Amino acid sequence: MNLQFNDSSITVAVVGCGGFIGSHLLDAILSRTKWRVFGVDLDFYRIQHRLNDERCEFMVADLADKSVVERIAKFPVVVNLAAICTPSRYMAEAPEVIRSNYDHPVALADACEKSGSWLIHFSTSEIYGRTSVDSGLLVEDETELTFGPVKSSRWSYATAKLLTERYIAGLKNLKWTVVRPFNFVGPYMDFMPGVDGSGIPRVLANFSSALVRGEPLKLVNGGVAKRSFTSVFDAVDFLFALFEAGQMGFVAADAITEKSPFSQAFNVGNPDNEITIADLAWKMRKIFAEIKGVNIESIPEPESISGVEYYGEGYEDSMRRLPSVEKAERLLGFKAKTPIDVVLRESLTWFVKHYGCLDERLETKDER
Ligand code: UDP
């Protein structure tokens, strides 16, 4: 099969199509290609606008169901985004986190190996583990991986994801690509606690929620950890670069060249957007004041809190996540391009409009 974007006979399976990344990917596939989508999820609120699209078929299910796994694996390209990936759950619900991030994707990988489908599996930048504030670039096939002790249950997610990567890489006949996202952010990320979810969402959604509620942003252990935030729209562009590169492999198995995206793990991130969490908090506070047109002094200042107090026993942190993006550039010609100020303004504007006040003057990329 040739994976041309204008080929309306192609159906791509997207597992987790109703999630943050999945919903943006779905929009992009439907607008940039003629493909059809077989979408699987348990929650469809982000993709209400697509539910009656004649190019989509949706199924309310998860990968715990073997018959669903078999069905998904019949499609030539399978993008697996499904996961429990909320840090506050890694401590409280380790067995569920491990089932969702190991048992389920491994069953899908086995089925794709049998059927010959291309599995694009979403792993995590958290597999780089317990990094220090001065760790260098994280390089896909070189960096040593270190995790905390078993009683630090924070690592339940990372170790499950890592074992899945190792399993996938060990399957001799599976056509696979692994994606390691570095803090993707944008509209529809996570949830607002107490409104459409509970627990602690990831930092951008949590800071946005606090700003909308007029509460101080909480800096875990002073906010000295660093992250490299990546626009979800850049992440979708990465997937299209991947689809394009993958076309070769669909022409013939022996067309796999050294530039092939198969049997590779890719960091997808934006090292130019690296920032400490404390600086992120001050920046978001400033952008929020500008969006709302209020005096910045009226917005509470960030406050520090200990990780254990905030997340519970077993919490540890990755202190720095700086991606090497050389491989994606070399093999796929892809480089994330959206600067942090643009990503934050776009995400926060969307958040305020969606949850805060329905202020029609606010410009957002949200066309849903
Ligand atoms: N964090 C914070 N305040 C919050 C939420 C998160 O200071 O309200 C910190 C967290 O301790 C970590 C960083 O922000 O150092 C990123 O956390 P996130 O939950 O977004 O996910 P991670 O990148 O750790 O997977």
XYZ file of C-alpha atoms and ligand atoms in Angstrom:
393
model
C 0.000 0.000 0.000
C 1.144 3.489 -0.811
C 0.345 5.997 1.890
C -0.653 8.958 -0.284
C -2.543 11.757 1.451
C -5.095 11.954 -1.376
C -5.916 8.228 -1.285
C -9.466 7.919 0.048
C -9.176 4.125 0.349
C -6.804 4.422 3.346
C -8.144 4.179 6.877
C -5.915 5.073 9.799
C -6.748 3.788 13.273
C -6.314 6.358 16.043
C -6.502 4.891 19.533
C -7.175 7.710 21.981
C -8.722 9.858 19.235
C -10.773 11.795 21.798
C -7.780 12.871 23.870
C -5.741 16.051 23.726
C -3.301 14.947 21.000
C -5.766 12.596 19.309
C -8.362 15.298 18.805
C -5.841 17.574 17.074
C -4.542 14.687 14.977
C -8.083 13.796 13.932
C -8.750 17.371 12.801
C -5.487 17.439 10.852
C -6.065 14.075 9.123
C -9.543 15.111 8.061
C -8.454 18.505 6.781
C -5.096 17.623 5.195
C -5.822 14.211 3.665
C -8.606 12.191 2.108
C -8.094 9.318 4.560
C -10.750 7.786 6.715
C -10.311 7.362 10.483
C -11.261 4.511 12.770
C -11.244 6.182 16.173
C -11.277 4.452 19.535
C -11.704 6.119 22.913
C -13.811 6.156 26.051
C -14.435 9.900 26.001
C -15.490 11.931 22.960
C -16.149 15.374 24.368
C -13.231 17.014 22.526
C -14.389 15.652 19.145
C -18.139 16.271 19.242
C -17.783 18.246 16.019
C -16.523 15.103 14.229
C -18.989 12.510 15.477
C -21.154 12.648 12.344
C -18.302 12.957 9.875
C -18.848 10.375 7.154
C -15.090 9.701 6.948
C -14.976 8.607 10.587
C -16.052 5.526 12.425
C -15.847 5.661 16.219
C -15.881 2.986 18.856
C -16.339 3.451 22.593
C -13.769 0.993 23.924
C -10.303 0.548 25.339
C -7.475 -1.868 24.659
C -8.460 -4.145 27.539
C -10.900 -5.722 25.060
C -9.076 -8.286 22.859
C -11.653 -8.169 20.066
C -11.171 -4.402 19.839
C -7.405 -4.872 19.632
C -7.829 -7.371 16.768
C -10.120 -4.982 14.941
C -7.763 -1.999 15.300
C -4.809 -4.025 14.022
C -6.587 -4.666 10.705
C -5.883 -1.086 9.595
C -2.584 -0.383 7.800
C -1.517 2.444 10.140
C -2.286 2.420 13.857
C -1.502 5.450 16.011
C -1.707 4.554 19.686
C -2.158 7.567 21.937
C -4.175 5.861 24.661
C -2.636 6.080 28.140
C -3.158 7.162 31.694
C -0.724 10.085 31.735
C -1.731 12.314 34.649
C 1.209 12.544 37.100
C -0.971 12.652 40.231
C -2.279 9.178 39.296
C 1.181 7.593 39.066
C 1.385 7.490 42.879
C -2.262 6.784 43.721
C -3.104 4.200 41.043
C 0.143 2.512 40.016
C -1.434 -0.840 38.935
C -3.971 0.895 36.641
C -1.224 3.139 35.272
C 0.932 0.098 34.496
C -1.917 -1.846 32.891
C -2.780 1.103 30.688
C 0.824 1.786 29.704
C 2.156 -1.761 29.406
C -0.460 -4.534 29.143
C -2.709 -2.728 26.699
C -0.129 -1.379 24.213
C 1.764 -4.665 24.255
C -1.376 -6.543 23.213
C -1.820 -4.062 20.382
C 1.825 -4.443 19.331
C 1.417 -8.242 19.149
C -1.704 -7.861 17.012
C 0.000 -5.351 14.675
C 2.957 -7.670 14.272
C 0.580 -10.439 13.141
C -1.375 -8.213 10.774
C 1.620 -6.280 9.367
C 0.280 -2.836 10.357
C 2.580 0.094 11.064
C 2.304 0.857 14.776
C 3.075 4.442 15.756
C 3.243 4.172 19.511
C 3.255 7.176 21.820
C 5.710 6.678 24.645
C 6.935 9.539 26.866
C 9.918 11.783 27.560
C 9.534 10.518 31.126
C 11.387 7.330 30.140
C 14.559 9.432 30.558
C 13.757 9.163 34.251
C 15.333 10.937 37.180
C 17.365 13.649 35.443
C 19.214 16.417 37.327
C 18.934 20.188 36.741
C 22.179 20.169 34.805
C 21.597 17.003 32.729
C 22.458 17.592 29.102
C 20.551 16.821 25.940
C 18.493 13.644 26.091
C 19.451 11.574 23.065
C 17.173 8.760 21.914
C 19.692 5.977 21.452
C 22.418 7.089 23.851
C 21.190 8.567 27.121
C 21.467 6.381 30.241
C 18.131 5.832 31.973
C 17.911 6.137 35.770
C 14.827 5.741 37.929
C 14.081 6.147 41.614
C 13.485 3.201 43.959
C 10.269 1.173 43.734
C 8.786 2.962 46.721
C 8.960 6.178 44.660
C 5.824 5.276 42.745
C 6.178 8.350 40.539
C 8.162 6.043 38.251
C 5.303 3.568 37.709
C 4.363 5.343 34.495
C 7.888 5.780 33.150
C 8.939 2.204 33.794
C 5.761 0.802 32.215
C 6.299 2.991 29.155
C 9.956 1.984 28.985
C 9.164 -1.723 29.178
C 6.621 -1.272 26.384
C 9.273 0.401 24.249
C 11.637 -2.495 24.897
C 8.906 -5.017 24.051
C 8.025 -3.256 20.804
C 11.680 -2.978 19.800
C 12.077 -6.700 20.475
C 9.291 -7.825 18.132
C 11.125 -9.087 15.056
C 8.343 -8.614 12.527
C 6.642 -5.486 13.788
C 6.826 -2.332 11.706
C 7.040 0.304 14.443
C 7.877 3.871 15.331
C 7.985 5.204 18.893
C 7.254 8.843 19.693
C 8.532 10.440 22.911
C 6.592 13.647 23.525
C 8.239 16.469 25.462
C 5.500 18.371 27.294
C 3.017 18.971 24.495
C 0.702 21.877 25.248
C -2.153 23.657 23.522
C -5.932 23.976 23.438
C -7.887 21.045 24.905
C -5.000 19.916 27.094
C -6.052 17.910 30.145
C -8.911 19.325 32.207
C -9.938 21.895 34.775
C -10.083 20.218 38.217
C -13.621 20.153 39.557
C -15.133 21.075 36.180
C -14.354 18.232 33.776
C -11.871 16.142 35.719
C -10.447 15.501 39.140
C -6.938 15.295 40.575
C -4.012 17.390 39.415
C -3.629 17.896 35.665
C -0.254 18.640 34.092
C 1.358 21.949 34.812
C -0.043 24.100 32.027
C -3.658 23.131 32.683
C -3.117 23.407 36.413
C -1.603 26.891 36.223
C -4.344 27.980 33.796
C -7.031 26.682 36.196
C -5.483 28.548 39.133
C -5.283 31.777 37.134
C -8.925 31.536 36.065
C -9.919 30.869 39.697
C -7.786 33.716 41.078
C -5.692 31.265 43.113
C -1.879 31.323 43.481
C 0.089 29.043 41.156
C 1.787 26.284 43.148
C 5.490 25.803 42.457
C 6.427 22.250 43.356
C 9.709 22.352 45.317
C 10.216 25.987 44.284
C 9.673 25.375 40.547
C 13.361 24.785 39.806
C 12.655 21.864 37.451
C 12.885 22.659 33.751
C 10.731 21.542 30.857
C 10.784 22.182 27.105
C 7.210 22.909 26.089
C 6.081 21.916 22.607
C 3.041 23.135 20.709
C 0.593 20.335 19.974
C 0.304 21.812 16.451
C 4.033 21.189 15.952
C 3.489 17.654 17.273
C 0.832 17.069 14.617
C 3.244 18.378 11.964
C 5.770 15.843 13.234
C 3.231 13.061 12.642
C 2.650 14.249 9.108
C 6.413 14.279 8.477
C 6.400 10.726 9.812
C 3.497 9.625 7.598
C 5.281 11.104 4.611
C 8.535 9.340 5.413
C 6.613 6.121 6.049
C 5.242 6.064 2.507
C 8.438 4.423 1.302
C 7.919 1.433 3.512
C 4.497 0.902 2.054
C 5.823 0.611 -1.450
C 7.980 -2.403 -0.624
C 9.650 -3.781 2.450
C 13.055 -3.541 0.789
C 12.490 0.175 0.170
C 13.359 0.792 3.817
C 16.427 3.011 3.630
C 18.708 4.405 6.294
C 16.371 7.412 6.355
C 13.454 5.144 7.165
C 11.296 6.093 10.170
C 10.749 2.422 11.064
C 12.317 0.761 14.110
C 13.129 4.201 15.513
C 12.220 6.127 18.653
C 11.933 9.888 18.129
C 12.042 12.697 20.673
C 9.399 15.234 19.711
C 10.138 18.440 21.515
C 11.301 22.006 21.280
C 14.607 22.641 23.087
C 14.341 26.369 22.279
C 11.333 26.508 24.606
C 13.135 25.316 27.720
C 12.062 27.164 30.878
C 11.995 26.598 34.645
C 8.563 25.969 36.105
C 8.959 29.107 38.254
C 9.651 31.245 35.161
C 6.723 29.567 33.437
C 4.452 30.594 36.325
C 5.548 34.247 36.230
C 5.227 34.325 32.441
C 1.741 32.802 32.482
C 0.646 35.259 35.179
C 1.790 38.144 32.959
C 0.147 36.765 29.817
C -3.064 36.111 31.741
C -3.162 39.738 32.952
C -2.712 40.920 29.350
C -5.419 38.602 28.009
C -7.888 39.701 30.657
C -6.811 43.359 30.516
C -6.334 43.526 34.298
C -3.587 44.950 36.478
C -0.977 42.259 37.129
C -0.872 43.214 40.827
C -4.433 41.903 41.151
C -3.226 38.359 40.341
C -1.769 36.378 43.267
C 1.953 35.614 43.149
C 3.123 31.973 42.795
C 3.784 30.027 46.007
C 6.145 27.126 46.681
C 4.911 23.761 47.964
C 6.718 20.468 48.585
C 6.220 17.697 46.048
C 5.073 15.179 48.654
C 2.587 17.635 50.151
C 1.212 18.404 46.712
C 1.204 14.996 45.032
C 1.499 12.584 47.953
C 4.060 10.024 49.112
C 6.197 8.551 46.361
C 6.571 11.756 44.339
C 9.913 12.497 42.725
C 10.691 14.704 39.775
C 12.657 14.791 36.562
C 14.589 18.000 37.027
C 15.349 18.687 33.383
C 13.976 17.444 30.063
C 15.937 18.860 27.194
C 15.364 16.894 23.984
C 17.912 16.246 21.319
C 15.859 16.735 18.160
C 18.635 15.946 15.748
C 17.193 12.558 14.728
C 13.798 13.915 13.699
C 15.523 16.639 11.730
C 17.939 14.254 10.034
C 15.493 11.462 9.187
C 12.244 13.386 8.728
C 13.292 16.987 8.094
C 11.117 17.999 11.055
C 11.783 20.771 13.573
C 9.252 22.265 15.982
C 8.931 25.971 15.330
C 6.403 27.568 17.710
C 8.061 29.799 20.360
C 7.040 29.479 23.986
C 5.344 32.875 24.211
C 3.104 32.012 21.262
C 2.264 28.552 22.666
C 1.429 29.942 26.090
C -0.701 32.820 24.808
C -2.605 30.500 22.469
C -3.181 27.865 25.183
C -4.150 30.322 27.900
C -6.464 32.295 25.622
C -8.213 29.075 24.710
C -8.430 28.054 28.363
C -9.914 31.375 29.455
C -12.431 31.281 26.629
C -13.356 27.655 27.228
C -13.553 27.610 31.019
C -13.285 31.137 32.295
C -15.550 33.532 30.553
C -16.973 33.270 27.096
C -15.327 36.418 25.867
C -15.865 36.467 22.103
C -13.149 39.059 21.587
C -10.481 36.529 22.410
C -8.685 35.194 19.363
C -7.954 31.460 19.506
C -7.030 28.692 17.138
C -10.079 26.792 18.337
C -12.384 26.236 15.392
C -14.337 23.417 16.971
N 4.354 21.371 38.668
C 4.233 22.481 39.495
N 2.980 22.909 39.823
C 1.845 22.323 39.357
C 1.973 21.198 38.490
C 3.257 20.755 38.170
O 5.225 23.072 39.945
O 0.752 22.779 39.685
C 5.708 20.923 38.262
C 5.991 19.423 38.452
O 6.454 19.152 39.757
C 7.077 19.227 37.397
C 6.667 20.168 36.267
O 5.818 21.146 36.872
O 8.323 19.658 37.892
C 5.941 19.518 35.105
O 4.912 18.736 35.647
P 3.754 18.091 34.777
O 2.744 17.578 35.722
O 3.285 19.010 33.719
O 4.370 16.811 34.047
P 5.806 16.193 33.831
O 6.540 17.090 32.895
O 6.494 16.099 35.166
O 5.528 14.866 33.244
